[in-house]
Amino acid sequence: MSSSQPVWDFWVRFGHWLIALGVIFQQISGNELELIDAHATVGILLSGWVIFRLVWGFIGPKYARFSSFPLTSPKQVMHSLQRVFTKQTEQTPGHTAVGGLAVYLMLILIGLTALSGMASSDDILFTGPLEPFLSSALVDLANQAHPILSKLVLIIVIAHVSAVFWHQFVMKEPLIQGMFHGLKPGFGQSIGQPNPFSKLLLLRGFILFSLCIGGAYGILGIYLGW
Ligand code: HEM
Ligand code: HEM
């Protein structure tokens, strides 16, 4: 295994563990009536993270950018999956083709689940912040879609965690440590500019993260006041 280098910046790691906790909380709180306010608040914050991650995919460091894990053809995804099953490490410090596809699916599904939650209403106990702007047909659709989308989130997360465990314990790749300290095997490839551990990037991420999380909570949570 080649020497380690900085790959995941602070905001990718911090965001990852926050959303992992958030998504677990959402799965538990979604069926608890007394937790529904907390459920809506955490869901709104998760939508802020989705916006952050989408923008970070363009202005973050090299391996956080979508250009470093582009959507590839089904053939390449199958090839990448085959390498996983045959325990051949892909020589990339960032996301592999199949890992990158899972990241896109998680982003889309978490985003759509949060959006459908915000558009939901049962006309009695709960009215989502987007409900007043939507036709009743769209609100009905959101009501029906939310439990389905939240189950799809659960399925992709289970697949993601299983894949991470496979890489970690069967293929002996240090992925989990990487999501804590940010270092991963470099396979001789450059870390790119800006350096994922630079102060400039830390500040850029802080501004964007605060704007996205604060903005989502401010606009959807407080201004539209559900
Ligand atoms: C609800 C739970 C979880 C969600 C929604 C989730 C989501 C994600 C997402 C979106 C990424 C891409 C990070 C990025 O590029 O910004 C990622 C990467 C990663 N996740 Fe998770 N995750 C969850 C749980 C976990 C758990 C429990 C572990 C470890 C035990 C884990 C380990 C990792 C690792 C190691 C990576 C980086 C993979 C690589 O190096 O290519 N995740 N996860
Ligand atoms: C990624 C974010 C979210 C996840 C993973 C999630 C997950 C869930 C789950 C698992 C349930 C139980 C579904 C069932 O009955 O089987 C649920 C229900 C619910 N969620 Fe969410 N949720 C999210 C965001 C939101 C948001 C942002 C809101 C509102 C602002 C919201 C409002 C509700 C409501 C009102 C229910 C109860 C009615 C129903 O089953 O649709 N959720 N959610």
Coordinates of C-alpha atoms and ligand atoms in Angstrom, one line a residue:
M1 CA 0.0 0.0 0.0
S2 CA 1.5 3.4 -1.0
S3 CA 2.2 6.2 1.6
S4 CA -0.7 8.2 3.0
Q5 CA -1.6 11.7 1.9
P6 CA -4.3 14.3 2.7
V7 CA -7.5 13.4 0.8
W8 CA -10.7 14.2 2.8
D9 CA -10.8 17.8 4.1
F10 CA -12.3 18.7 7.4
W11 CA -15.8 19.7 6.0
V12 CA -16.2 16.4 4.1
R13 CA -15.4 14.5 7.3
F14 CA -17.3 16.7 9.7
G15 CA -20.3 16.7 7.3
H16 CA -20.1 13.0 6.9
W17 CA -20.4 12.1 10.6
L18 CA -23.1 14.8 11.1
I19 CA -25.3 13.4 8.3
A20 CA -24.7 9.8 9.5
L21 CA -26.0 10.8 12.9
G22 CA -28.8 12.8 11.3
V23 CA -30.0 10.1 9.0
I24 CA -30.0 7.5 11.9
F25 CA -32.0 10.0 14.0
Q26 CA -34.5 10.5 11.2
Q27 CA -35.1 6.8 10.8
I28 CA -35.9 6.5 14.5
S29 CA -37.8 9.8 14.9
G30 CA -40.0 9.5 11.8
N31 CA -42.5 7.2 13.5
E32 CA -42.5 9.0 16.9
L33 CA -45.3 11.6 17.1
E34 CA -43.6 13.5 20.1
L35 CA -40.3 13.8 18.1
I36 CA -41.9 15.2 14.9
D37 CA -40.7 18.8 15.5
A38 CA -37.1 17.5 16.0
H39 CA -37.5 15.2 13.0
A40 CA -38.5 18.2 10.8
T41 CA -35.7 20.4 12.1
V42 CA -33.0 17.7 11.6
G43 CA -34.5 17.0 8.1
I44 CA -34.2 20.7 7.2
L45 CA -30.6 20.8 8.4
L46 CA -29.9 17.7 6.3
S47 CA -31.2 19.6 3.2
G48 CA -28.7 22.3 4.1
W49 CA -25.9 19.7 4.0
V50 CA -27.1 18.4 0.6
I51 CA -26.8 22.0 -0.8
F52 CA -23.3 22.4 0.9
R53 CA -22.1 19.1 -0.6
L54 CA -23.4 20.0 -4.1
V55 CA -21.5 23.3 -4.1
W56 CA -18.4 21.7 -2.4
G57 CA -18.4 19.2 -5.3
F58 CA -17.3 22.2 -7.5
I59 CA -15.3 24.4 -5.2
G60 CA -13.9 21.9 -2.7
P61 CA -10.5 20.1 -2.9
K62 CA -9.6 17.7 -5.7
Y63 CA -11.1 14.5 -4.3
A64 CA -14.3 16.2 -3.0
R65 CA -15.0 17.4 -6.5
F66 CA -17.5 15.6 -8.8
S67 CA -14.9 15.8 -11.5
S68 CA -12.7 13.4 -9.6
F69 CA -15.6 10.8 -9.5
P70 CA -17.7 11.5 -12.6
L71 CA -20.8 9.4 -13.4
T72 CA -19.4 6.6 -15.6
S73 CA -21.0 4.1 -17.9
P74 CA -22.8 1.0 -16.4
K75 CA -20.0 -1.1 -17.9
Q76 CA -17.4 0.8 -15.9
V77 CA -19.5 0.6 -12.7
M78 CA -19.8 -3.2 -13.2
H79 CA -16.1 -3.4 -13.7
S80 CA -15.5 -1.4 -10.5
L81 CA -18.0 -3.7 -8.7
Q82 CA -16.2 -6.8 -10.0
R83 CA -12.9 -5.5 -8.6
V84 CA -14.6 -5.2 -5.2
F85 CA -15.9 -8.8 -5.2
T86 CA -12.5 -10.1 -6.5
K87 CA -10.7 -8.1 -3.7
Q88 CA -8.6 -6.0 -6.1
T89 CA -8.0 -2.5 -4.7
E90 CA -8.7 0.3 -7.1
Q91 CA -5.7 2.6 -7.3
T92 CA -7.4 5.9 -6.4
P93 CA -7.2 8.0 -3.3
G94 CA -10.8 9.2 -3.8
H95 CA -14.1 7.5 -4.5
T96 CA -14.1 4.6 -6.9
A97 CA -16.6 4.4 -9.8
V98 CA -19.1 2.3 -7.8
G99 CA -18.4 4.2 -4.6
G100 CA -19.0 7.5 -6.5
L101 CA -22.3 6.3 -7.8
A102 CA -23.4 5.5 -4.2
V103 CA -22.4 9.0 -3.2
Y104 CA -24.6 10.5 -6.0
L105 CA -27.5 8.2 -5.0
M106 CA -27.2 9.2 -1.3
L107 CA -27.1 12.9 -2.2
I108 CA -30.2 12.6 -4.4
L109 CA -32.2 10.4 -2.1
I110 CA -31.4 12.4 1.1
G111 CA -32.3 15.6 -0.8
L112 CA -35.6 14.2 -2.2
T113 CA -36.6 12.7 1.2
A114 CA -36.0 16.1 2.9
L115 CA -37.9 17.9 0.1
S116 CA -40.9 15.5 0.3
G117 CA -40.9 15.9 4.1
M118 CA -41.0 19.7 3.8
A119 CA -43.9 19.4 1.3
S120 CA -45.9 17.0 3.4
S121 CA -49.0 17.7 5.4
D122 CA -51.6 15.6 7.2
D123 CA -54.0 18.7 7.6
I124 CA -54.1 18.0 11.4
L125 CA -50.9 17.7 13.3
F126 CA -48.3 18.5 10.7
T127 CA -47.8 21.0 7.9
G128 CA -44.4 21.2 6.2
P129 CA -42.9 24.6 5.4
L130 CA -43.3 24.1 1.6
E131 CA -47.0 23.0 1.8
P132 CA -48.6 26.5 1.4
F133 CA -46.8 26.9 -1.9
L134 CA -47.9 23.7 -3.5
S135 CA -51.1 22.3 -5.1
S136 CA -53.0 19.6 -3.1
A137 CA -52.0 17.0 -5.7
L138 CA -48.3 17.7 -5.1
V139 CA -48.8 17.6 -1.3
D140 CA -50.5 14.2 -1.7
L141 CA -47.6 13.0 -3.8
A142 CA -45.1 14.2 -1.2
N143 CA -47.1 12.4 1.6
Q144 CA -47.0 9.2 -0.3
A145 CA -43.4 9.6 -1.5
H146 CA -41.8 10.5 1.9
P147 CA -42.0 7.0 3.6
I148 CA -40.9 5.3 0.3
L149 CA -37.9 7.6 -0.2
S150 CA -36.9 7.3 3.5
K151 CA -36.8 3.5 3.0
L152 CA -34.7 3.9 -0.1
V153 CA -32.3 6.0 2.0
L154 CA -32.1 3.2 4.5
I155 CA -31.3 0.6 1.8
I156 CA -28.5 2.7 0.2
V157 CA -27.0 3.5 3.6
I158 CA -27.0 -0.3 4.6
A159 CA -25.3 -1.0 1.2
H160 CA -22.8 1.8 1.8
V161 CA -21.9 0.7 5.3
S162 CA -21.6 -3.0 4.2
A163 CA -19.3 -1.9 1.3
V164 CA -17.1 0.2 3.7
F165 CA -16.8 -2.8 6.1
W166 CA -15.9 -5.1 3.2
H167 CA -13.1 -2.7 2.1
Q168 CA -11.9 -2.2 5.6
F169 CA -11.9 -5.7 7.0
V170 CA -11.8 -8.0 4.0
M171 CA -9.7 -6.0 1.6
K172 CA -7.7 -4.4 4.5
E173 CA -8.1 -0.8 3.1
P174 CA -8.0 1.9 5.8
L175 CA -11.1 3.7 4.8
I176 CA -12.8 4.3 8.2
Q177 CA -9.6 5.9 9.7
G178 CA -9.5 8.1 6.5
M179 CA -13.0 9.5 7.3
F180 CA -11.6 10.5 10.7
H181 CA -8.1 11.9 10.0
G182 CA -8.5 12.6 6.3
L183 CA -5.4 10.6 5.2
K184 CA -5.6 7.8 2.6
P185 CA -3.1 5.9 0.5
G186 CA -2.1 8.2 -2.4
F187 CA -1.1 5.6 -5.0
G188 CA 1.4 8.2 -6.3
Q189 CA -1.3 10.6 -7.4
S190 CA -1.2 14.4 -6.6
I191 CA -3.3 15.9 -3.8
G192 CA -4.2 18.8 -6.1
Q193 CA -4.7 22.5 -5.2
P194 CA -5.9 23.8 -2.8
N195 CA -4.4 21.4 -0.3
P196 CA -7.3 19.7 1.5
F197 CA -5.7 20.5 4.9
S198 CA -4.9 24.2 4.1
K199 CA -6.3 27.1 6.2
L200 CA -7.7 28.7 3.1
L201 CA -9.9 25.7 2.4
L202 CA -10.9 25.4 6.0
L203 CA -12.2 29.0 5.9
R204 CA -13.9 28.6 2.6
G205 CA -15.7 25.5 3.8
F206 CA -16.6 27.2 7.1
I207 CA -18.3 30.1 5.2
L208 CA -20.1 27.8 2.8
F209 CA -21.2 25.3 5.5
S210 CA -22.5 28.1 7.7
L211 CA -24.4 29.7 4.8
C212 CA -26.0 26.4 3.7
I213 CA -26.9 25.1 7.2
G214 CA -27.9 28.5 8.5
G215 CA -29.7 29.4 5.3
A216 CA -31.7 26.2 5.3
Y217 CA -32.7 26.6 8.9
G218 CA -33.3 30.3 8.6
I219 CA -35.5 30.2 5.5
L220 CA -37.2 26.8 5.9
G221 CA -37.3 26.5 9.6
I222 CA -37.8 30.0 11.0
Y223 CA -39.0 32.2 8.1
L224 CA -41.5 29.8 6.8
G225 CA -42.1 28.7 10.4
W226 CA -43.7 25.3 10.3
Ligands
HEM1 C1 -26.5 7.0 8.0 C2 -25.3 6.7 7.7 C3 -24.4 7.2 6.7 C4 -24.5 8.0 5.6 C5 -25.8 8.8 5.1 C6 -23.3 8.1 4.9 C7 -23.0 8.8 3.8 C8 -21.8 9.0 3.1 C9 -21.5 9.9 2.1 C10 -22.5 10.8 1.4 C11 -20.2 9.7 1.7 C12 -19.4 10.5 0.7 C13 -18.6 11.6 1.4 C14 -18.3 12.7 0.5 O1 -17.7 12.6 -0.5 O2 -18.7 13.9 1.0 C15 -19.6 8.7 2.6 C16 -18.3 8.2 2.6 C17 -17.8 7.3 3.5 N1 -18.5 6.8 4.6 FE1 -20.4 7.0 5.1 N2 -22.3 7.3 5.6 C18 -23.0 6.8 6.6 C19 -22.5 5.9 7.6 C20 -21.2 5.5 7.6 C21 -20.6 4.6 8.6 C22 -21.4 4.0 9.8 C23 -19.3 4.4 8.3 C24 -18.2 3.6 8.9 C25 -18.4 2.7 9.8 C26 -19.1 5.2 7.1 C27 -17.9 5.3 6.4 C28 -17.6 6.0 5.3 C29 -16.3 6.0 4.7 C30 -15.1 5.3 5.1 C31 -16.4 6.9 3.5 C32 -15.3 7.2 2.5 C33 -15.2 6.1 1.5 C34 -14.0 6.3 0.7 O3 -12.9 6.5 1.3 O4 -14.1 6.3 -0.6 N3 -20.2 5.8 6.7 N4 -20.6 8.3 3.5
HEM2 C1 -33.3 13.1 4.9 C2 -34.3 13.5 5.7 C3 -35.4 12.7 6.2 C4 -35.5 11.3 6.5 C5 -34.4 10.3 6.2 C6 -36.8 11.1 7.0 C7 -37.2 9.8 7.4 C8 -38.5 9.5 7.8 C9 -39.0 8.2 8.1 C10 -38.2 6.9 8.1 C11 -40.3 8.4 8.5 C12 -41.3 7.2 8.9 C13 -42.0 6.8 7.6 C14 -43.0 5.7 7.8 O1 -44.1 5.9 8.2 O2 -42.6 4.5 7.5 C15 -40.7 9.8 8.3 C16 -41.9 10.3 8.6 C17 -42.2 11.6 8.6 N1 -41.3 12.6 8.2 FE1 -39.4 12.4 7.6 N2 -37.5 12.2 7.0 C18 -36.7 13.3 6.6 C19 -37.0 14.6 6.5 C20 -38.2 15.2 6.9 C21 -38.5 16.6 6.8 C22 -37.5 17.7 6.3 C23 -39.7 16.7 7.3 C24 -40.5 18.0 7.4 C25 -40.1 19.2 7.4 C26 -40.3 15.4 7.6 C27 -41.5 15.1 8.1 C28 -42.0 13.9 8.3 C29 -43.4 13.6 8.8 C30 -44.5 14.6 9.0 C31 -43.5 12.2 8.9 C32 -44.7 11.4 9.4 C33 -45.7 11.2 8.2 C34 -45.1 10.2 7.2 O3 -45.0 9.0 7.4 O4 -44.9 10.7 6.0 N3 -39.3 14.5 7.3 N4 -39.6 10.5 7.9

